[in-house]
XYZ file of C-alpha atoms in Angstrom:
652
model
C -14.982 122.633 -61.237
C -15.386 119.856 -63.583
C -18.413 117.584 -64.215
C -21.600 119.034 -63.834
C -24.690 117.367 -63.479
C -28.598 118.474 -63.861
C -29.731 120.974 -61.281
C -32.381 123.051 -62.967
C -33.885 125.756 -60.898
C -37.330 125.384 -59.491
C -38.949 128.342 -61.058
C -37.909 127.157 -64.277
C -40.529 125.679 -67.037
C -39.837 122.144 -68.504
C -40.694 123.615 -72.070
C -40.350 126.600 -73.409
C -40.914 128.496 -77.328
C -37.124 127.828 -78.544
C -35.536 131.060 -79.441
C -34.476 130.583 -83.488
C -31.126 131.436 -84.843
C -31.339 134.172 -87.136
C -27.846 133.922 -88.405
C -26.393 130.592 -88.592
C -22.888 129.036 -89.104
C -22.781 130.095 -93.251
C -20.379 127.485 -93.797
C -18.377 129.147 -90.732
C -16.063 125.938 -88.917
C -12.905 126.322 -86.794
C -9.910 126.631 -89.222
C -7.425 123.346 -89.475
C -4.109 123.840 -87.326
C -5.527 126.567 -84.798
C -3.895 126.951 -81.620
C -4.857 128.790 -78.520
C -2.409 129.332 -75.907
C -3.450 128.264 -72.391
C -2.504 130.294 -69.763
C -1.839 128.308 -66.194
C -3.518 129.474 -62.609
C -4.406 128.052 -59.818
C -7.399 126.187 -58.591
C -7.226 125.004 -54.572
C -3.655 126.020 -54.769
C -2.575 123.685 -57.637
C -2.150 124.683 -61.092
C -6.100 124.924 -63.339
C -5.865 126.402 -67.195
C -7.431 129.200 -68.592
C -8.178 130.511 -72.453
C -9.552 134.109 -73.946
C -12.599 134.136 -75.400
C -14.706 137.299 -76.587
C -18.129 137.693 -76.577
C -20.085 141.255 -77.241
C -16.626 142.697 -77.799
C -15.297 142.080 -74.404
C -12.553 139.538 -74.337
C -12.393 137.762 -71.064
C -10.019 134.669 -69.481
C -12.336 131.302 -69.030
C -11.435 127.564 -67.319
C -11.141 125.374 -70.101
C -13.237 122.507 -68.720
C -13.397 118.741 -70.262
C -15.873 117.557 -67.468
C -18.646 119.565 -68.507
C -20.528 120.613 -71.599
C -21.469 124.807 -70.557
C -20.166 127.742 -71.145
C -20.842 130.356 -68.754
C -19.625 134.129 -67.153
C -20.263 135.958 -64.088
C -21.938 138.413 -64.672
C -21.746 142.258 -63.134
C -25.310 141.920 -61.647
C -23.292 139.030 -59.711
C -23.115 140.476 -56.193
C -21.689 136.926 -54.291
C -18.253 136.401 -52.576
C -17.143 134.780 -55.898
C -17.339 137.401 -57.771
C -15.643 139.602 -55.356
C -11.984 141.003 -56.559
C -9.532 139.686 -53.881
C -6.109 138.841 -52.821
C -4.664 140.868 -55.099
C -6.382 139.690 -58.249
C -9.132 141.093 -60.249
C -12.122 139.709 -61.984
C -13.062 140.800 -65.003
C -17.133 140.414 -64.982
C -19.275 140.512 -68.282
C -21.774 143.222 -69.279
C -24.627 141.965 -71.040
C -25.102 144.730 -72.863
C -26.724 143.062 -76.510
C -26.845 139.605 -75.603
C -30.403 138.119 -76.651
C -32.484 136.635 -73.794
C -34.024 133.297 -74.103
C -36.306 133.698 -71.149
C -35.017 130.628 -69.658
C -32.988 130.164 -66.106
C -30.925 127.083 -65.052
C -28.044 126.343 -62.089
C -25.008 124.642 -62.762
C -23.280 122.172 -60.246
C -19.851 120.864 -60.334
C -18.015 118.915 -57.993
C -16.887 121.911 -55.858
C -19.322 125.361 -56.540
C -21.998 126.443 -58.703
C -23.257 129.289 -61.121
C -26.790 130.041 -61.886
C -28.799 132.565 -64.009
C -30.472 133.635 -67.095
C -29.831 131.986 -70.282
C -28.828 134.518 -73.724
C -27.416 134.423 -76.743
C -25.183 136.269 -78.286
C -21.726 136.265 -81.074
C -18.930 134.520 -79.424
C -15.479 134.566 -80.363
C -13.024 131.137 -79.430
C -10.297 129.747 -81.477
C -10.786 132.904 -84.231
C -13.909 131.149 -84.872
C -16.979 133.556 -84.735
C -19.850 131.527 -83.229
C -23.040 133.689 -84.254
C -25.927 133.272 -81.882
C -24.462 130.998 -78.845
C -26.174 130.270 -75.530
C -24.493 130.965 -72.709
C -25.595 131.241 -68.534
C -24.815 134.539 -67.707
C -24.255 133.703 -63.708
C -26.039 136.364 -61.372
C -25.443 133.926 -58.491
C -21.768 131.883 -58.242
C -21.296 130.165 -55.639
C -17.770 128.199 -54.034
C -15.875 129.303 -56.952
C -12.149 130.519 -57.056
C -12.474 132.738 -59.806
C -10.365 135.727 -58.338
C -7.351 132.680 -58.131
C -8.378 131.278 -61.822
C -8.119 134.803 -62.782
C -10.876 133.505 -64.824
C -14.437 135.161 -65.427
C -16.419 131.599 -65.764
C -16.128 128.550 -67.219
C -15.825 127.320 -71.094
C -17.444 123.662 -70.873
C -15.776 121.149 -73.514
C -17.675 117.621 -72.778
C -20.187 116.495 -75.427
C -23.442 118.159 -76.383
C -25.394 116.168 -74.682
C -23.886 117.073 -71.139
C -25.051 120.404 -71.589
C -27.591 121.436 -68.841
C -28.134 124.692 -71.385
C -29.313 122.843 -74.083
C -31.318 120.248 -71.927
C -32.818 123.452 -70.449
C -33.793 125.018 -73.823
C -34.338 121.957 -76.058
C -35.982 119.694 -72.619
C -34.555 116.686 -73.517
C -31.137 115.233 -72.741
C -32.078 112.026 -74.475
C -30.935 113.028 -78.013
C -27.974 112.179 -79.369
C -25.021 114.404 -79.851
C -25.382 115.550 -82.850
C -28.762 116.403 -82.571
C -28.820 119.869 -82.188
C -26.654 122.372 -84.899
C -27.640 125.604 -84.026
C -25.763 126.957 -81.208
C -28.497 128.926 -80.085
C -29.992 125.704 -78.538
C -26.774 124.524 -76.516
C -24.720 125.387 -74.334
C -21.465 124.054 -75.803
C -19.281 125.475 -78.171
C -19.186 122.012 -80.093
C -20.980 122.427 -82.281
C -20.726 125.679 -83.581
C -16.816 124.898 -84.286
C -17.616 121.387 -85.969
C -20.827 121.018 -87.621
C -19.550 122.365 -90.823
C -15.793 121.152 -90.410
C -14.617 118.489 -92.995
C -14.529 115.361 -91.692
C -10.884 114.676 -89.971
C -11.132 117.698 -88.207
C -13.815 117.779 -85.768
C -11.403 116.963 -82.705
C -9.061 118.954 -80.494
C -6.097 118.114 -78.544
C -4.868 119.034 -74.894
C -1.622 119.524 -73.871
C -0.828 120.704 -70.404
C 2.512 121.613 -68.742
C 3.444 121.421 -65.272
C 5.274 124.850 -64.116
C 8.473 125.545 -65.548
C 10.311 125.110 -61.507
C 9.134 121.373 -61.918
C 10.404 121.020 -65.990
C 7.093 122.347 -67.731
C 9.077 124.784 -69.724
C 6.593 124.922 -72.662
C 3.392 125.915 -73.886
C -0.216 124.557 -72.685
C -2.355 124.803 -75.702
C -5.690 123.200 -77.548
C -5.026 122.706 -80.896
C -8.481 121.922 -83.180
C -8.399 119.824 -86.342
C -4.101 119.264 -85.695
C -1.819 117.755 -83.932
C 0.266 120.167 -81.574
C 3.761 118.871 -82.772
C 5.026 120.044 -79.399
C 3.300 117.354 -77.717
C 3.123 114.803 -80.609
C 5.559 114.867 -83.271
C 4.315 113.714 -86.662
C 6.608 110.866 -86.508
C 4.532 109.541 -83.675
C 1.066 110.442 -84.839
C 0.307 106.290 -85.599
C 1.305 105.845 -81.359
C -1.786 107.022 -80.252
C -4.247 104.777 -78.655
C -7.689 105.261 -80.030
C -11.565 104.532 -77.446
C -14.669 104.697 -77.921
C -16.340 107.110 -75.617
C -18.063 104.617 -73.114
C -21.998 105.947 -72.908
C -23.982 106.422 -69.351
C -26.345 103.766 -68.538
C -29.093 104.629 -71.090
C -26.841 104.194 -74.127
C -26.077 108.032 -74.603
C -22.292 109.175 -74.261
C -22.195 112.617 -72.362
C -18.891 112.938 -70.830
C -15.127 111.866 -72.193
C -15.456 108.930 -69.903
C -13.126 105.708 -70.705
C -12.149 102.030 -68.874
C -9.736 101.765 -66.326
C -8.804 98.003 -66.386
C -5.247 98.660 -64.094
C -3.587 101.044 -61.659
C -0.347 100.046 -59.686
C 2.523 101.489 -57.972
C 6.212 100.392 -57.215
C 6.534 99.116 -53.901
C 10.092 97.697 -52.754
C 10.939 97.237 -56.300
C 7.723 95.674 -57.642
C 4.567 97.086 -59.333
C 1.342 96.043 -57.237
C -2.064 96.557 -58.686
C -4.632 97.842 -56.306
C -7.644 96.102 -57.116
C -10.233 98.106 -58.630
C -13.020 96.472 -56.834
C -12.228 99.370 -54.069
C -13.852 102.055 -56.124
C -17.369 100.182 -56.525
C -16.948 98.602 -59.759
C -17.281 94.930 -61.002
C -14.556 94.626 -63.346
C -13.335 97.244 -65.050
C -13.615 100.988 -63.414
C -14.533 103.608 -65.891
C -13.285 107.792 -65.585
C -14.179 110.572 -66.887
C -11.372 112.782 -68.125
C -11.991 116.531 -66.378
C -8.842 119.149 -67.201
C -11.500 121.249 -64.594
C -10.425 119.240 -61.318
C -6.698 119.991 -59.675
C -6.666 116.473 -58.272
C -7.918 113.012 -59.155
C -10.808 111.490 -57.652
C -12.226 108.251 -56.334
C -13.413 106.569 -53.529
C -11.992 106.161 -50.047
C -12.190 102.705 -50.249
C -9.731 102.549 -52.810
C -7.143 105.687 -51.830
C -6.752 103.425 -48.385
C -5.769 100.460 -50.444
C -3.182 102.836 -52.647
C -1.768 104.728 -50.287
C -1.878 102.186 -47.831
C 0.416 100.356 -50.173
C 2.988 103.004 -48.315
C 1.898 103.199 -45.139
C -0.241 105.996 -45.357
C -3.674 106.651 -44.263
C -6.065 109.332 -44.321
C -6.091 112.753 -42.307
C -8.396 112.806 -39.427
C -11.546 113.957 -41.890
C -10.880 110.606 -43.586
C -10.295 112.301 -47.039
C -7.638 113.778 -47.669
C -3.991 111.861 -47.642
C -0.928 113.920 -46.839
C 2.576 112.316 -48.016
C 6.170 113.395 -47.515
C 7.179 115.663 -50.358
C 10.504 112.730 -50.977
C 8.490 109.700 -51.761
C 8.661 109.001 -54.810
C 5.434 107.160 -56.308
C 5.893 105.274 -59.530
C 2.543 104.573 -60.644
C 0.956 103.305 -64.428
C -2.850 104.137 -65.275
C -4.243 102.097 -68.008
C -6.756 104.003 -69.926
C -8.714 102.525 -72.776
C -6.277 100.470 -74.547
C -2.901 102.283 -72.958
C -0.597 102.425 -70.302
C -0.194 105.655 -68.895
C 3.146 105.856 -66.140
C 2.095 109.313 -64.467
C 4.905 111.686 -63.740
C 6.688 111.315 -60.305
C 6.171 115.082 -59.533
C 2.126 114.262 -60.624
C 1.434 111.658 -58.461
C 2.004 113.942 -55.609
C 1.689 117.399 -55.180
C 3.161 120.381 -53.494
C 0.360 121.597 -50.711
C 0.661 125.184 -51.105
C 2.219 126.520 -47.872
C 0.027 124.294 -45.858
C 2.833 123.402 -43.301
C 3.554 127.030 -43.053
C 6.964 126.953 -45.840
C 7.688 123.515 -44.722
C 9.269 121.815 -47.787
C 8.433 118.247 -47.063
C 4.278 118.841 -46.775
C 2.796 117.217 -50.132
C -0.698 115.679 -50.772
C -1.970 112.986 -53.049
C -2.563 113.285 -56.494
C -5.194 111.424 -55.827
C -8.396 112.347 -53.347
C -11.370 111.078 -52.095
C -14.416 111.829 -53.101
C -16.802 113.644 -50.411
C -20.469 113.245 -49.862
C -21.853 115.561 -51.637
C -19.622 114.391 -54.383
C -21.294 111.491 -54.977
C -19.721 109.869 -57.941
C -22.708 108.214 -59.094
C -24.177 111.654 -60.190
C -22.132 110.805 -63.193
C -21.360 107.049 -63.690
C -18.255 107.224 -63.528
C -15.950 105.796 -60.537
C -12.954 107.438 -61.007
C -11.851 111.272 -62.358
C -8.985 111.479 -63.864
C -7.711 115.680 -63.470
C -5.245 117.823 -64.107
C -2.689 115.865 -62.766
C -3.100 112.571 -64.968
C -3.407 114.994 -68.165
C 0.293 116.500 -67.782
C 0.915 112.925 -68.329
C -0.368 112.496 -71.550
C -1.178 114.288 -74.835
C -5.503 114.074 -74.808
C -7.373 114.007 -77.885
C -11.346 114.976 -78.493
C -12.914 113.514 -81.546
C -16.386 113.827 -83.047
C -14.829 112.352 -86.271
C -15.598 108.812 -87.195
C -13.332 105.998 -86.125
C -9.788 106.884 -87.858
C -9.515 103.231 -89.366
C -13.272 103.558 -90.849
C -14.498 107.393 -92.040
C -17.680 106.849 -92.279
C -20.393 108.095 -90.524
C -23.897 109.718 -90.832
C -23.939 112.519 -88.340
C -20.925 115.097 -87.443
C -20.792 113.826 -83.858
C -22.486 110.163 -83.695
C -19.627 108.130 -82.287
C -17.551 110.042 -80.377
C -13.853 109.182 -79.864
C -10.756 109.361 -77.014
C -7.058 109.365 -78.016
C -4.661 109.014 -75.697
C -0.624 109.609 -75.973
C 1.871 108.577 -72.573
C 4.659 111.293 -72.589
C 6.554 109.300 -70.210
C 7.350 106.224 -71.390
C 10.333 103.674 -70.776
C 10.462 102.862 -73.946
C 11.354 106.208 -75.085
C 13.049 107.482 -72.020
C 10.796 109.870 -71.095
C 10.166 108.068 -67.537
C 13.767 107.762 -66.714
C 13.896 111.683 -67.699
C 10.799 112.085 -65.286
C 12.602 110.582 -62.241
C 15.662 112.179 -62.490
C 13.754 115.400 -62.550
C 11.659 114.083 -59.133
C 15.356 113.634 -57.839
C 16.468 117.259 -58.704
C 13.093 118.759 -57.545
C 12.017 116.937 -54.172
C 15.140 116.056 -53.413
C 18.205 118.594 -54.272
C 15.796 121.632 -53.859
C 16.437 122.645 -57.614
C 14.792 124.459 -59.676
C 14.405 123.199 -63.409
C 13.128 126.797 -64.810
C 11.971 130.493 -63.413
C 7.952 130.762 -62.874
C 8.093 134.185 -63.346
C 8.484 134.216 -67.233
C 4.989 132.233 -67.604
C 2.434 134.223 -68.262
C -0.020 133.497 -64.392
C 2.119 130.641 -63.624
C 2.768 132.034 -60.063
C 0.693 133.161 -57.478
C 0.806 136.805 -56.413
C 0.641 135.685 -52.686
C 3.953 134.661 -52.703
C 2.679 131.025 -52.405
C 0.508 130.929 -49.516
C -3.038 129.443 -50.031
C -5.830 131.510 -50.029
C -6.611 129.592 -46.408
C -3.070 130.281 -45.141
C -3.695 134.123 -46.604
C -7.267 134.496 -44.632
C -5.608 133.015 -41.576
C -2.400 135.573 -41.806
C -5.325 138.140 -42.435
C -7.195 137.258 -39.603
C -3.730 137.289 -37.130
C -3.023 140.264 -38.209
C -5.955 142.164 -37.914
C -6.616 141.045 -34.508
C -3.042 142.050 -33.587
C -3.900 145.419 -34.514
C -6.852 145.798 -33.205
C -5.610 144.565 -29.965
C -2.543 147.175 -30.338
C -4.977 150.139 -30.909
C -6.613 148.705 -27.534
C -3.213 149.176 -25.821
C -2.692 152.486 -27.078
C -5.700 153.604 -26.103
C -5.903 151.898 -22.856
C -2.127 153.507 -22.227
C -3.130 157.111 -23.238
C -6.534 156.563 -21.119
C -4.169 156.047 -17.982
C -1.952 158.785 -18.727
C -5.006 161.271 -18.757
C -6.386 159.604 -15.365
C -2.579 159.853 -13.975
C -2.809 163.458 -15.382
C -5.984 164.737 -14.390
C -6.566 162.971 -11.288
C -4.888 163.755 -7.722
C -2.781 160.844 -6.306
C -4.084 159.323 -2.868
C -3.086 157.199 -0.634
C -4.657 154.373 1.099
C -4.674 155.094 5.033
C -5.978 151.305 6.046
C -9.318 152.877 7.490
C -11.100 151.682 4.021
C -11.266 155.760 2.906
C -8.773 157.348 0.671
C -7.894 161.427 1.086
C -5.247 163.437 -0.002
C -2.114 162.559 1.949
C 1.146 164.909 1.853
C 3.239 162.641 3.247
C 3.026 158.766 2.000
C 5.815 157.531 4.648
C 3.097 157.308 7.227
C 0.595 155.466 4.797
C 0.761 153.061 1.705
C 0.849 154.413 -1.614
C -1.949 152.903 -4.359
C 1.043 151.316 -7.208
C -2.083 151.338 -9.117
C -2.849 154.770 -9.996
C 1.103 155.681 -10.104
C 2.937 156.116 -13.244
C 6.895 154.247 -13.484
C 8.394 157.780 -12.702
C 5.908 158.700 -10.087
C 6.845 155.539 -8.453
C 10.330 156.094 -8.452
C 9.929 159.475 -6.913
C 8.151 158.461 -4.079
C 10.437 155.268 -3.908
C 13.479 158.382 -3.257
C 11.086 160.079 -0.914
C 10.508 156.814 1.389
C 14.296 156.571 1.366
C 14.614 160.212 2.630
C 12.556 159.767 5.534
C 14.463 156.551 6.208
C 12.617 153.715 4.929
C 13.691 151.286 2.087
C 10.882 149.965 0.306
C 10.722 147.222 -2.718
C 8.509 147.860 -5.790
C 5.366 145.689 -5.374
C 2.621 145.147 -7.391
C -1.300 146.354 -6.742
C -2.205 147.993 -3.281
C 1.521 147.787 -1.037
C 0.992 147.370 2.512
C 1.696 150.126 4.342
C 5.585 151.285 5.514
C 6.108 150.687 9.351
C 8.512 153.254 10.335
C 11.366 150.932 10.812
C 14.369 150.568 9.190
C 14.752 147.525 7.242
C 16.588 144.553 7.682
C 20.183 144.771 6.858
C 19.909 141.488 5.053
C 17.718 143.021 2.620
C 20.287 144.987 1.270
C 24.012 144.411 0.012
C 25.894 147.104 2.566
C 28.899 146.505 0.244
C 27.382 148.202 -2.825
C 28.225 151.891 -3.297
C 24.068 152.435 -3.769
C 23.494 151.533 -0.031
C 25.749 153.733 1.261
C 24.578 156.627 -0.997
C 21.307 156.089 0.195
C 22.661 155.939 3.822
C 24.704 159.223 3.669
C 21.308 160.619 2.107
C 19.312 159.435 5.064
C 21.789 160.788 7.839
C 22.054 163.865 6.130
C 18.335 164.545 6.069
C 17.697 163.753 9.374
C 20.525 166.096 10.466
C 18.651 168.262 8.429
C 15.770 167.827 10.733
C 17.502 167.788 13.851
C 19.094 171.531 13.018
C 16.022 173.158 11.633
C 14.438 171.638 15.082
C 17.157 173.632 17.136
C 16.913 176.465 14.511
C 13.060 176.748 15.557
C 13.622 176.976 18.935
C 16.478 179.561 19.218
C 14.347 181.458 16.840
C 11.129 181.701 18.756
C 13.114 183.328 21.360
C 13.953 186.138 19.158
C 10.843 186.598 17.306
C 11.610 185.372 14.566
C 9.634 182.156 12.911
C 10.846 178.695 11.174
C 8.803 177.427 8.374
C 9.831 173.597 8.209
C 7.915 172.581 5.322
C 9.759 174.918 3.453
C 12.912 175.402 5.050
C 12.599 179.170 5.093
C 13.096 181.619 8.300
C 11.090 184.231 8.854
C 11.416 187.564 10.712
C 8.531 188.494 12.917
C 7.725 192.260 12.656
C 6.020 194.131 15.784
C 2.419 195.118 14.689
C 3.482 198.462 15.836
C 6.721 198.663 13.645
C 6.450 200.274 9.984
C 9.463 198.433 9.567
C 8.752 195.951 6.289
C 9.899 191.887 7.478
C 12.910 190.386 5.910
C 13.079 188.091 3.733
C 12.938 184.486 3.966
C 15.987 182.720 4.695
C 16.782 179.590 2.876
C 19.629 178.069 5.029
C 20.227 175.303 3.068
C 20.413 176.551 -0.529
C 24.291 176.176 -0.378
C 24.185 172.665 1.170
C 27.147 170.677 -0.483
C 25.193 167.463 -0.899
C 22.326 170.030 -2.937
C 21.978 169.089 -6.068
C 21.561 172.235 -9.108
C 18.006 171.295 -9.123
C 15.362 169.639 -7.271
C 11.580 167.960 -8.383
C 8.732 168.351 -6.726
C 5.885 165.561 -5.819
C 2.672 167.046 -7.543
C 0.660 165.493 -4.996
C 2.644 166.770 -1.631
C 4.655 169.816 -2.789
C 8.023 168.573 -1.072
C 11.491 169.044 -2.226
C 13.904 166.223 -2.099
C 17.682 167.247 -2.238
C 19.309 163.892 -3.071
C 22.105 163.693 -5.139
């Protein structure tokens, strides 16, 4: 979220009463040698940097942001998606409780999101430096920003004074110069608050950022004001560092930490090639602003076909964004102001962050193109140069005068950029650099463990928040579809339950049938067992039917085709000797009937009974029913019963 340009709201007055600080700076400047620990997070899935800072006694984690000038928090009156805890992660948002309000509104844009809201003023806390009386946006409305991945509850702005939208917004000029306005009350940057009263030689801070510790950044990210960080630049090497001016915008007025970029090349087949800088829009030399706010680099198209074309690789199909295998090594040299800067093998591309669903080889650019509505004239500058080019070097800030002259009549009239290369040949460093590329994209090894840095890795387990909303998505619609199969299922059981089974006679009409052999049964409305059963009962009256699926046609009364089954398998001949048996069955109870009739005495054959007619005339009570085949050898020691036709099958 780096760079931000003027978007003031519409309901917002040009001028306004400017609210006076009643307790000012008293001498107060950021001490010499102070060091705040950054703590790394993640921005689009790559790696962002974050810092405390404590204002109204609330201490809260803020993006540390070179690109632009504001500081701002969400607030808890902030009701948008951005400010919505998620994925595991929650935002801390700030309650204005005695912050002083100005009266005044303004929006913030940055390359990617947005924060808007009232302006106040209140005691802020950074770098054990108490700021008394600083302006600040206290965002209602935040808009396309990751804040739940930061971990971050806004942004802390570190560009010049004059970049601020804050101070343009309560002073209604942006034509000043830098060190125009002292009281912090009237800005939105932190600048000058922490230098205005610093001796001279220590108005400047220095960046140092770290990679994570599985690709060798096994130290600390930290800005150090008024010192060197001897981590990143040993006092032996203090005289190495290459000293700019900070180039101004086109009316003369320096805003941004914006240099020249007279060379880039790469190493192709052995050789460095310089892609001509003419790509990004420029005639002559391109210039870049220096944003620690961005995950990737930026510039034009134009140009990131002509570098990665260099290697045979174009664009995606949205024409902006350049995928490269995770093994191709990329030797490429920036030079910024006066220096040449190689950039770190694992910094010139990146890991995509599960993108290829854990597919090892899926990197992206370093580099990426700008997208309409980041139009890079917005801030004259052709190129950004993020969070990936600053691992590469140590960055330094200055409002001091030019080292090699001390002199100068305001505390920020001639701003300054220092730049270190950590990774040069001469010292080794770059050889170091590609043997850890080696070890990393190509051996699969590990040069430290994330999890002892302090929101170095994700709590998703690496997948992007995209890959995470997508897995989200799957998976709720698989459950919703399996609580639409359970219900579905249980709905059928209750309609199997409650309903009586029928079968389909042909004539269009269905009606309760006792015995399906003469009709065909509706599969439909039949459970698996059901089936079965009247699969058995088909076979007792001699028919051998297939499963089929929907309405089956109805069963001639014909045996079937010998060829249909395998008459050497002991099932056929079990269901044979079942058949034969049953219609011997039916043959004797036949007989049975009609010797009984002579003697008065009655066959039931549905039920298999006999009974004993009495003489009306006879007190004599009848017998009871006779169940001739109870003791049957081929009975089984229990028999089911069709709910639908009440008849007993005895098959083994």
């Amino acid at each position: 979220m780096p760079l931000s340009y003027v978007s003031r709201r519409d309901d917002v007055a040009s001028s306004s009463s400017s609210p006076s600080s009643t307790h000012f700076l008293a001498k107060r400047a950021v001490a010499k040698s102070t060091v705040v620990q950054l703590k790394r997070t993640f921005l689009q899935g790559q790696l962002t940097y974050t810092a405390p800072i404590t204002v109204e006694g609330q201490t809260l984690n803020v993006q540390v942001d070179t690109g632009s000038a504001d500081f701002w928090l969400a607030a808890d009156k902030c009701g948008t998606a951005s400010c919505q805890s998620k994925e595991g992660y929650q935002i801390t948002l700030f309650r204005d409780d005695t912050g002083l309000e100005t009266g005044q509104s303004v929006q913030i844009s940055y390359l990617r999101g947005s924060a808007s809201g009232p302006i106040v003023t209140s005691n802020v806390t950074f770098a054990n430096d108490l700021i008394p009386n600083q302006a600040f946006l206290t965002a209602d409305d935040v808009e396309a920003e990751q804040l739940n991945t930061m971990q971050a509850s806004g942004v802390l702005g570190m560009a010049l004074p004059l970049d601020s939208l804050i101070q343009s917004t309560l002073s209604t000029s942006r034509t000043g110069n830098n060190d125009s306005i002292t009281q912090p009350s009237l800005t939105g940057s932190l600048l000058p608050g922490l230098w205005y009263t610093a001796p001279m030689g220590q108005r400047f801070f220095g960046l140092g950022l770290q990679r994570l510790p599985s690709d060798g950044g096994n130290g600390n990210s930290t800005i150090t004001f008024g010192d060197y960080d001897p981590e990143y630049l040993p006092t032996n090497r203090q005289s190495h560092v290459s000293w700019s001016s900070v180039l101004p915008d086109d009316d003369g007025k320096a805003r941004t930490w914006k240099s020249q970029v007279s060379d880039l090349s790469v190493k192709v087949n052995g050789s460095y090639i310089s892609i001509p800088l003419s790509h990004t829009g420029s005639v002559g030399p391109a210039t870049a602003i220096l944003s620690s706010g961005v995950p990737f680099n930026y510039a034009p198209a134009s140009f990131l076909n002509a570098l990665y074309g260099a290697y045979n690789v174009g664009p995606s199909a949205d024409g902006l964004t350049y995928y490269l295998d995770c093994s191709l090594e990329i030797d490429m040299n920036i030079t910024v102001g006066n220096v040449t800067v190689p950039v770190h093998p694992l910094d010139s591309s990146l890991k995509v962050n599960n993108m290829f669903g854990g597919n090892n080889n899926g990197c992206m650019g370093s580099f990426q193109a700008f997208t309409d509505d980041m139009d890079p004239s917005l801030y004259s500058s052709n190129i950004v140069l993020g969070a990936p080019f600053l691992r590469s070097v140590y960055s330094l800030y200055s409002c001091d005068p030019n080292p090699s002259n001390m002199t100068q009549t305001g505390w920020c009239s001639n701003p300054w950029l220092g730049i270190y290369p950590l990774y040069t040949n001469s010292s080794g460093g770059y050889q170091t650099a590609q043997a850890d590329f080696q070890k990393v994209r190509l051996q699969g090894q590990q040069l430290g463990d994330n999890s002892q840095v302090d929101g170095a890795t994700q709590k998703s387990s690496g997948f992007s928040s995209a890959a995470k909303i997508a897995v989200g998505v799957v998976c709720g619609f698989v459950g919703i579809l399996a609580v639409m199969a359970i219900l579905l299922y249980w709905l059928k059981r209750r309609r199997a339950r409650d309903e009586p089974e029928v079968f389909d006679t042909g004539s269009g009409s269905h009606e309760d049938e006792k015995d399906p052999i003469n009709g065909s049964v509706d599969w439909k409305k039949l459970s698996e067992n059901e089936r079965q059963k009247a699969r058995e009962l088909a076979m007792l009256h001699g028919h051998f039917v297939d499963e089929t699926d929907g309405r089956a046609s109805p069963i001639p009364p014909t045996k079937a085709p010998e060829d249909d089954w395998d008459i050497s398998s002991k099932g056929y001949w079990e269901a044979r000797a079942i058949k034969n048996d049953y219609l011997k069955r039916q043959r004797d109870s036949s007989a049975a009937a009609k010797s009984l009739s002579v003697s008065g005495t009655t066959y039931d054959g549905t039920r298999g009974e006999i009974h004993e007619m009495m003489d009306p005339s006879s007190s004599r009570p009848a017998s009871p029913p006779l169940t001739p085949y109870r003791d049957h050898p081929n009975t089984p020691p229990q028999d089911y019963t069709e709910s639908h036709g009440q008849a007993h099958a005895y098959a083994q």
